[in-house]
XYZ file of C-alpha atoms in Angstrom:
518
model
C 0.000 0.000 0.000
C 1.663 3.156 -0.864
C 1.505 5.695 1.926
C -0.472 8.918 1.964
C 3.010 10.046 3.619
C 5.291 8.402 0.969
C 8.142 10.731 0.284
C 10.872 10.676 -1.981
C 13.637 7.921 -1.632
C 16.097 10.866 -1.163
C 15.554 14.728 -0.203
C 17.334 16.802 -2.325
C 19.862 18.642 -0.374
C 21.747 20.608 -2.958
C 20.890 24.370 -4.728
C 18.425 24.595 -1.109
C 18.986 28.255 -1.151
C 18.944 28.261 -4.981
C 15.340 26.583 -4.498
C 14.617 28.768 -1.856
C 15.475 31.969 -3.976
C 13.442 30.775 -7.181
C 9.943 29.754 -5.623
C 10.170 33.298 -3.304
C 10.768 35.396 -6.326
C 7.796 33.460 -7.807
C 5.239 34.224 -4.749
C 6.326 37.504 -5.102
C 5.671 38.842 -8.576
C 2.472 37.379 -8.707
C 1.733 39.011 -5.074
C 2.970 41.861 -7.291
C 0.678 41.560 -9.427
C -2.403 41.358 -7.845
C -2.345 44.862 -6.538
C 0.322 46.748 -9.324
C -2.758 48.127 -11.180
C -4.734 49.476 -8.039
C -3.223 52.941 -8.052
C -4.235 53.265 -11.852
C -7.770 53.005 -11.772
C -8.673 56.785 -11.166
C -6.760 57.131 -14.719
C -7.334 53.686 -16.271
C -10.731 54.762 -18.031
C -8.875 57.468 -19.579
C -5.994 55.258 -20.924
C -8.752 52.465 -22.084
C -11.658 54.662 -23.122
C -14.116 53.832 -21.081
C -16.333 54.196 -18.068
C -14.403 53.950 -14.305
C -16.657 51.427 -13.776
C -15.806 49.200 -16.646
C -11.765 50.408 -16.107
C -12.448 48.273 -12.376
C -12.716 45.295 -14.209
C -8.976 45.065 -14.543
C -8.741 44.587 -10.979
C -11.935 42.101 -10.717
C -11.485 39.748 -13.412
C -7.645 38.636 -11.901
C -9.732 37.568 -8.337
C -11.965 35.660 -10.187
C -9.908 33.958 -13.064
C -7.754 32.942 -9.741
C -10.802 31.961 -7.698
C -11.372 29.482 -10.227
C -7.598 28.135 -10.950
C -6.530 27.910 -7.030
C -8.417 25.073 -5.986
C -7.597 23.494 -9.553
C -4.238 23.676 -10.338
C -3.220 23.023 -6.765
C -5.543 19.696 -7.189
C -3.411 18.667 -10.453
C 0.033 19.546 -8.706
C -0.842 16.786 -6.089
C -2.300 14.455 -8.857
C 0.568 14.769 -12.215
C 3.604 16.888 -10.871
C 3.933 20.215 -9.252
C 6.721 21.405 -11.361
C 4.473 21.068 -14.453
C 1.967 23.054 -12.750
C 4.499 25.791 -11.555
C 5.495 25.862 -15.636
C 1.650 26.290 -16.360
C 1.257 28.904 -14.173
C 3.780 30.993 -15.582
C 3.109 30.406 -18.971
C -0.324 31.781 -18.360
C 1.553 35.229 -16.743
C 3.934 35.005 -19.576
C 1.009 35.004 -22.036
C -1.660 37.093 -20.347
C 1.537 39.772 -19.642
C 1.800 39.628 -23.825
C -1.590 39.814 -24.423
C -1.900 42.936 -22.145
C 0.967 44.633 -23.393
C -0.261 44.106 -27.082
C -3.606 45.648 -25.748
C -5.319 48.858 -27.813
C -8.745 48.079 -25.979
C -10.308 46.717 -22.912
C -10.709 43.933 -24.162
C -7.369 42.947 -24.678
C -6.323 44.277 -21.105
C -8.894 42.173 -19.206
C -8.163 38.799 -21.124
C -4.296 39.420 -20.082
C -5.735 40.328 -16.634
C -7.676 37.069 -16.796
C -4.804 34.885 -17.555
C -2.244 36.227 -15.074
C -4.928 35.766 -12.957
C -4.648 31.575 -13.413
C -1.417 32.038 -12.429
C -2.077 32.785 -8.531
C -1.836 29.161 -7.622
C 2.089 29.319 -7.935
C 2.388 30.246 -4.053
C 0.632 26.954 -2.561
C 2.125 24.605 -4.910
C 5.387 26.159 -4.653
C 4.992 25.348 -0.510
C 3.924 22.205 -1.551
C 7.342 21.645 -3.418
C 9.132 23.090 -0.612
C 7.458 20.543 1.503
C 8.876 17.808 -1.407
C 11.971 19.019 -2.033
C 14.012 20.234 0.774
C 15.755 19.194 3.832
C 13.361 19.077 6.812
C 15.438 21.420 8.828
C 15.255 24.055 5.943
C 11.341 23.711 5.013
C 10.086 26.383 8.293
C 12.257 29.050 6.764
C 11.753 28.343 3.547
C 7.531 28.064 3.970
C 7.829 31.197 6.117
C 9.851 33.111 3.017
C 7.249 32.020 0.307
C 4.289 32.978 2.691
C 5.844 36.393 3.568
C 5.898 37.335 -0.186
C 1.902 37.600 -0.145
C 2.215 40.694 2.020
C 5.526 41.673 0.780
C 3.474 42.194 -2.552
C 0.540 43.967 -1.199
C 2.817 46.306 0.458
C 5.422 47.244 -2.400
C 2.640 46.182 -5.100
C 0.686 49.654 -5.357
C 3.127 52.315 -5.537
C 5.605 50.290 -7.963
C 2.804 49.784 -10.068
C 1.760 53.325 -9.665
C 4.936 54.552 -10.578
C 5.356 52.245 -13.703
C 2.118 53.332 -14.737
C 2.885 57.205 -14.476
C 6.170 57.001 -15.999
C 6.383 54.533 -18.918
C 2.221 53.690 -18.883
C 0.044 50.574 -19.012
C 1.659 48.914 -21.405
C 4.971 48.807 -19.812
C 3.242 47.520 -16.579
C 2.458 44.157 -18.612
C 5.860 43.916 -20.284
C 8.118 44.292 -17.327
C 5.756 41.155 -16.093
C 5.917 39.039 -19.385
C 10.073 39.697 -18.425
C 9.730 38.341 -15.311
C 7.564 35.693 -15.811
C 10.336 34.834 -18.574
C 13.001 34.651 -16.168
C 10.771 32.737 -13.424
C 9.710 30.089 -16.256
C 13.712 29.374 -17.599
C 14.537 29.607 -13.900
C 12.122 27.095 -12.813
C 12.905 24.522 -15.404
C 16.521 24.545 -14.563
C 16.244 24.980 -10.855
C 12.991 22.653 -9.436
C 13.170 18.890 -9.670
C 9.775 17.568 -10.006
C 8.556 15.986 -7.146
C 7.750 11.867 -6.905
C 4.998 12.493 -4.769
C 1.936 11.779 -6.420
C -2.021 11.446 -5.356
C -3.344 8.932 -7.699
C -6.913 9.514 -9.094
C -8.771 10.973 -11.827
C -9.576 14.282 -12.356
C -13.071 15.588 -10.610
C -14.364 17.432 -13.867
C -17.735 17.854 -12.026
C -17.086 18.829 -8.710
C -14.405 21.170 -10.234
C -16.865 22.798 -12.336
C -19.349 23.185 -9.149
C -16.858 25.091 -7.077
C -15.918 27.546 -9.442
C -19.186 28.644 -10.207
C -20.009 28.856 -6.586
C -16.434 30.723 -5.954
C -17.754 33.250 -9.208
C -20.941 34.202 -7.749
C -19.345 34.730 -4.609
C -16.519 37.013 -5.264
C -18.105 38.733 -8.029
C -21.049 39.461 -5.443
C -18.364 41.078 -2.847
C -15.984 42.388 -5.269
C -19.279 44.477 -7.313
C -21.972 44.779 -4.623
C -20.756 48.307 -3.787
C -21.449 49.364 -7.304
C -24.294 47.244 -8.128
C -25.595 47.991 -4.987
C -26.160 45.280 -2.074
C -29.543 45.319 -2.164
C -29.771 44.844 -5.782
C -31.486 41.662 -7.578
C -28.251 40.598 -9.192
C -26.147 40.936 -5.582
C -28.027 38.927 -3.929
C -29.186 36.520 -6.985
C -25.179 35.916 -6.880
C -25.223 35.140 -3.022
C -28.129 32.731 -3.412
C -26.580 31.275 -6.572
C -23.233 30.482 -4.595
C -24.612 29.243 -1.233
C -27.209 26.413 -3.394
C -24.504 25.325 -5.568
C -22.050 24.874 -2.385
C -25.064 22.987 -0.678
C -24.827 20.378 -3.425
C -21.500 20.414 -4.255
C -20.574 19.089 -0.500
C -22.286 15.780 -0.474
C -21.432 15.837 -3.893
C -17.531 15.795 -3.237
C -18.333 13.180 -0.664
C -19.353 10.759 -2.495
C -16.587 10.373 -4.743
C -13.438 8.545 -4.207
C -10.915 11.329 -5.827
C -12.664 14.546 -5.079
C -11.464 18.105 -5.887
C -11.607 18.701 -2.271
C -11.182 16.033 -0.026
C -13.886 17.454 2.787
C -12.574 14.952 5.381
C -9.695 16.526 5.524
C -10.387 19.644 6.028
C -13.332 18.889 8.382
C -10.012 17.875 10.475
C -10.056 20.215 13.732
C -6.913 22.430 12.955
C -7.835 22.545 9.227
C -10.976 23.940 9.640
C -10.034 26.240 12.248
C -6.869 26.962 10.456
C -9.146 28.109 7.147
C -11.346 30.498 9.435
C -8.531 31.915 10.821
C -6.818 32.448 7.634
C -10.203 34.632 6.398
C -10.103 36.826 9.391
C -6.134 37.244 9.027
C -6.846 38.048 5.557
C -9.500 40.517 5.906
C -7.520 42.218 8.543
C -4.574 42.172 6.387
C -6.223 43.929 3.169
C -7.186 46.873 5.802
C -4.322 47.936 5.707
C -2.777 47.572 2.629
C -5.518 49.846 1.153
C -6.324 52.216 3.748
C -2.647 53.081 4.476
C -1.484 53.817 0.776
C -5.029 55.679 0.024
C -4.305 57.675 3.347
C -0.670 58.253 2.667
C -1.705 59.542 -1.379
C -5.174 61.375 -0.408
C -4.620 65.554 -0.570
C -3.301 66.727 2.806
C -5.926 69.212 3.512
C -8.891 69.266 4.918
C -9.174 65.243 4.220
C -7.206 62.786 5.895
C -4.600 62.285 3.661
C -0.992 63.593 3.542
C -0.418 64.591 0.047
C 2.190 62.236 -0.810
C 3.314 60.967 -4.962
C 2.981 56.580 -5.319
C 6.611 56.566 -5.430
C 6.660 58.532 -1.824
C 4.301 56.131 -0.025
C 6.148 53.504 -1.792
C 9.400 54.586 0.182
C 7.562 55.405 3.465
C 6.248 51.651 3.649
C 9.469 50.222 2.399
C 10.593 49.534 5.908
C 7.218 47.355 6.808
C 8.457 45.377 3.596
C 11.761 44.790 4.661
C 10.400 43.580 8.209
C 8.327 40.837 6.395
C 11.361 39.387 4.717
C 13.710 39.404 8.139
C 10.696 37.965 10.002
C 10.493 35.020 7.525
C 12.785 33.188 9.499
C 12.028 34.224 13.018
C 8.430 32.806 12.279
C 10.228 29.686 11.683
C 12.257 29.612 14.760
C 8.817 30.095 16.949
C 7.207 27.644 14.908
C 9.756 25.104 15.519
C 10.400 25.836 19.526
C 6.765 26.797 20.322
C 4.835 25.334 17.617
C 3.190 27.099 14.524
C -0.483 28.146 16.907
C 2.333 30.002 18.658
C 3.466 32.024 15.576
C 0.006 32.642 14.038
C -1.275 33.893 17.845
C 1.839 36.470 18.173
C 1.165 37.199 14.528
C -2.650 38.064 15.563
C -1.827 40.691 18.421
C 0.617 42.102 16.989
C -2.070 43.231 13.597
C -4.256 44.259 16.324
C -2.094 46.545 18.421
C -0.863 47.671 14.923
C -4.330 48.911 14.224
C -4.940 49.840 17.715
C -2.409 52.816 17.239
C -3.354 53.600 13.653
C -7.089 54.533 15.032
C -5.472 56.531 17.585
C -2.280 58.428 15.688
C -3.973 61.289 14.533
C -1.529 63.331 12.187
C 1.835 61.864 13.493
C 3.643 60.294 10.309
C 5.965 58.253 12.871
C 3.580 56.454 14.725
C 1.821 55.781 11.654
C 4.730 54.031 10.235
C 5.534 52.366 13.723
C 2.052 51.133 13.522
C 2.449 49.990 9.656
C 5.150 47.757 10.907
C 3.271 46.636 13.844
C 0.510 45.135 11.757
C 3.414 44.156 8.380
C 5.156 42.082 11.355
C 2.136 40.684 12.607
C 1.311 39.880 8.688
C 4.536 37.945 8.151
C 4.215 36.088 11.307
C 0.674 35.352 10.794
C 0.954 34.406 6.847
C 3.864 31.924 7.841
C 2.189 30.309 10.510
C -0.837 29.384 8.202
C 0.452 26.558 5.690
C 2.714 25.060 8.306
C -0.879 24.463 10.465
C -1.955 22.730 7.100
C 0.893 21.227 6.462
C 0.570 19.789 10.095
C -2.726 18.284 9.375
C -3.314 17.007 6.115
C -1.002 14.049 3.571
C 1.815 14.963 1.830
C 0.109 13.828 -1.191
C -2.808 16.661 -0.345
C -0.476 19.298 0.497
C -0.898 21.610 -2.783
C -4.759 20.984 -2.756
C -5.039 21.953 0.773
C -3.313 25.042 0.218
C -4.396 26.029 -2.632
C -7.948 26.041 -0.730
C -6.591 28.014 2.008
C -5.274 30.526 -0.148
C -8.747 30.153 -2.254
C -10.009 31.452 1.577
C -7.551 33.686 1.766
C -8.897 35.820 -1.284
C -12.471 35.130 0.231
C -11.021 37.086 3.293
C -9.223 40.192 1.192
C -12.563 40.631 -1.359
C -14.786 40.844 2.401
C -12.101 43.915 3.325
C -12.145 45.895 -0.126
C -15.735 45.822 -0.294
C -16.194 46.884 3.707
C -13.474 49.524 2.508
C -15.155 50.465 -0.273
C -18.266 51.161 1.591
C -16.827 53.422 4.283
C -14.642 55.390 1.843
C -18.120 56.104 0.168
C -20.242 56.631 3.286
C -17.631 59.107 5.324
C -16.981 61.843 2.738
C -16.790 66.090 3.113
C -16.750 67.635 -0.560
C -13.539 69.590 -1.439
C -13.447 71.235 -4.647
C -15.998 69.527 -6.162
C -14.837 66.243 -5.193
C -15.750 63.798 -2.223
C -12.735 63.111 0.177
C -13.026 60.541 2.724
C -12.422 61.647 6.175
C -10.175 60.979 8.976
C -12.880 59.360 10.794
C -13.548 56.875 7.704
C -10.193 55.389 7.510
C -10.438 55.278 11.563
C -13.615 53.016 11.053
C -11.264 50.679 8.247
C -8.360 50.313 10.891
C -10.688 49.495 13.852
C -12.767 46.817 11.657
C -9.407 45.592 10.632
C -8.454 44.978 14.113
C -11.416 43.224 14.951
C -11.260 41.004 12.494
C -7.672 40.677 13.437
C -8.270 39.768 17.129
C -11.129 37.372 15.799
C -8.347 35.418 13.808
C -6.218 35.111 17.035
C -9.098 34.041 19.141
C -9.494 31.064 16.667
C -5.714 30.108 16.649
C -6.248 30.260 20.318
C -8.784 27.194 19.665
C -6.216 25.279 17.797
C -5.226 21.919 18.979
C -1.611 22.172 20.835
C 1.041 22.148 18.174
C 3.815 19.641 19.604
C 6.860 20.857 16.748
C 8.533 17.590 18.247
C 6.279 15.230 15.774
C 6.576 14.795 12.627
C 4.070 15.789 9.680
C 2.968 11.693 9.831
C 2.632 12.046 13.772
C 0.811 15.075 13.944
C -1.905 13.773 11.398
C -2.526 10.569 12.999
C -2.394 12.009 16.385
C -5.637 14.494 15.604
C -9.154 12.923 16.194
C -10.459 12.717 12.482
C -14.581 14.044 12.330
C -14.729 12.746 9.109
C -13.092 9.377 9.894
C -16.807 7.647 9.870
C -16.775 8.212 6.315
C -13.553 7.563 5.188
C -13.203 4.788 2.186
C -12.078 1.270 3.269
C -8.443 1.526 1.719
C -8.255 5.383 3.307
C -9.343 3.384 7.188
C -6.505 0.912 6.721
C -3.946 3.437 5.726
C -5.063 5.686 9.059
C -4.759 2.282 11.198
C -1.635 1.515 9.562
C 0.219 4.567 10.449
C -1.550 4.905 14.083
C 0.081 1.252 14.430
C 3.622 2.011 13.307
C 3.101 5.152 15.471
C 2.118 3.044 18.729
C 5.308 1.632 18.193
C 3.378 -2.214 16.993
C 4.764 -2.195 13.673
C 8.291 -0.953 12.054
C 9.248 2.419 11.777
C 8.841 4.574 9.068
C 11.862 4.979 6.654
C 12.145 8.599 7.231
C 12.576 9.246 11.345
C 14.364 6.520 13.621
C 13.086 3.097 14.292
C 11.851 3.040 17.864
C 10.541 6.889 18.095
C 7.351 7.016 19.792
């Protein structure tokens, strides 16, 4: 019987850094590109010729073109090869990137958007290789590094898109990514190994089909109720659409024998809990990213703003940037001493104090950026913490899958922020030439909902079973009570008795950790 925990014969233990380097750089430009475009959309319907509300499809059609590859690609990583998936996934950036830079029409410009968009699973099943790949010892760091570059990208993502934009226009913005994604793709082929790890099965055309739609109606009923209004017949035709297909997709995916989704697992305890957490860390997150820069760019007077260029702000938040990427490996270090509940708790408070003093800093451009890095360190921790829990609970043979949902969440948790942000930029204005500015009391209300939602996240990672970091990844899993177990499949029942026997120390050890280890 082969092993939901089968590894490779050997881990790779050469080019680590090299591996390292190459999947972080990945994570990042396409964290990069999620957000590079933000700053343009008071001038994109200009550029395009069309209405601002058409122009903020550029932005929309990436979260759900990704919404709908996440839960997929990450599926077909754990099923045929994750390297072949990381080489999909920038083929589509290289492509879109093309197709955007060729634009002329807004056409062209949201089918580009649409393909880099399939490109956002790179960051789960590049942990997922990580997990694969590298020496056990290195894999904290190296998840921690990868996980980082989500926020690392919202943070440098607006104003070095903003300034690209101003400077050398839109198409530039696509070519200097069809460059990079270049690079990333040559890199990747010569760098990653594919993995042996493989999740036999065939491919759940149906239930794939099902959560994408549901996932569509969803985000497109966040991401557009604002403007559409929420009371509208299509909003809320798109929240009933999404919550009847999800009630029959569930028993659906149960039934099969090689779902999309295997809902066992993450029924799990610390998957479930892991996935809520990561929503509330996400919305929380997202506060900040978009109040901060629309704070730091806004006119200085009478709004709330401090009259500052994209390239400024881009300078004044460089230094929360630079704390993600040294906290990388300090999340590691908790993680491994204190366990990864640890991390993702200190993580939590330290987002909430960092919006605690943004609601209360007033005018004072220090304590703003002292609270900035607050809540960027609190990100990194946080972010790292998250696929190590997941990796904790779930097969190596579901690690890209599982990910790639809890990134899928993730979004989920960032769409819920930009449309509560949206909202309260709207709602709190004073008119100033002609114009509505939001107030100081508006971006007040985004910081102090952010917080909430932050100290939510950490009262769920509170809940978290205790993380021993003395088990391994095969320990931990068996060790957690299973709700699901009841209706696990016979051969799935006899591989979870099999490893809770080897475990109790009845049966051999496994190849990979000493004979005799309890």
């Amino acid at each position: 019987m082969l092993s939901s925990f089968a590894r490779p014969a050997v881990r790779r233990t050469q080019n680590v850094r090299t591996i390292i380097a190459v999947l972080s750089f990945c994570g990042l430009a396409i964290s990069l590109q999620q957000t590079s475009l933000v700053p343009a959309l008071a001038d994109l319907h200009h550029t395009l010729d069309t209405t601002p509300e058409n122009a903020s499809w550029v932005v929309t059609v990436t979260l759900l073109t990704s919404a709908v590859s996440m839960p997929i690609i990450s599926r077909l990583a754990d099923m045929f090869g994750k390297r072949k998936m990381l080489v999909l996934s920038l083929a589509f950036v290289t492509i879109g990137s093309i197709v955007g830079a060729i634009g002329g029409s807004l056409f062209m410009v949201l089918l580009g958007r649409g393909l880099q968009g399939l490109s956002f699973a790179i960051v789960p099943v590049g942990i997922s290789v990580m997990r694969d790949l590298l020496p056990k010892e290195r894999i904290g760091a190296a998840v921690g590094m990868m996980s980082a570059t989500m926020g690392i990208g919202g943070a440098i993502g607006p104003p070095l898109g903003g300034f690209v934009y101003s400077n050398l226009g839109l198409n530039m913005v696509f070519v200097l990514s069809a460059v990079v994604g270049v690079i990333l793709l040559v890199l990747i082929l010569f760098v990653v190994e594919e993995s042996t790890v493989r999740s036999p099965g065939r491919v759940d055309y149906v239930g794939s089909l099902l959560l994408s739609a549901a996932m569509l109606a969803l985000l497109l009923a966040i991401s557009k109720g604002s403007t559409w209004g929420w009371g509208s017949s299509v909003t809320i035709g798109l929240f009933i659409a999404s919550a009847v297909i999800l009630v029959g997709w569930i028993p659906f995916e149960l039934r099969r024998t090689d779902p999309l989704v295997d809902l066992r697992t993450m029924s799990r305890r610390p998957v479930m809990l892991t996935n809520i957490a990561t929503v509330l860390i996400g919305f929380s997150m997202f506060g900040q990213m978009l109040g901060a820069m629309q704070m730091l760019t806004l006119p200085e007077s009478p709004g709330a703003g401090f009259g500052m260029s994209p390239a400024q702000a881009g300078l004044f938040l460089l230094p929360s940037g630079v704390l993600m990427v040294a906290l990388a490996p300090v999340s590691a270090i908790i993680s491994h001493r204190r366990g990864a509940k640890v991390t993702l708790i200190t993580g939590g408070m330290l987002i909430a104090v960092g919006y605690l003093l943004m609601v209360f800093t007033g005018r004072s451009l220090v304590l703003l950026l002292i609270a900035i890095c607050l809540s960027s360190s609190g990100v990194a921790l946080a972010y790292a913490a998250l696929p190590t829990l997941i990796m904790r609970a779930v097969p190596v043979t579901e690690t890209a899958s599982a990910n790639g949902l809890n990134a899928l969440l993730r979004s989920v948790g960032t769409s819920c922020s930009s449309a509560v942000v949206a909202m309260i930029l709207a709602a709190e204005v004073i008119e100033v030439d002609g114009a509505d500015v939001p107030t100081d009391h508006a971006f007040r209300l985004i910081f102090a909902a952010s917080m909430f939602a932050a100290i939510a996240g950490t009262l769920v990672a509170f809940a978290l079973p205790r993380h021993r970091a003395d088990l391994s990844d095969e320990e931990a899993f068996t060790e957690v009570e299973d709700p699901g177990a009841e209706f696990d499949a016979p051969q799935t029942a006899a591989e979870r008795a099999e490893l809770a026997q080897r475990h109790d120390g009845s049966d051999e050890a496994p190849a990979d950790r000493p004979a005799g280890r309890a």
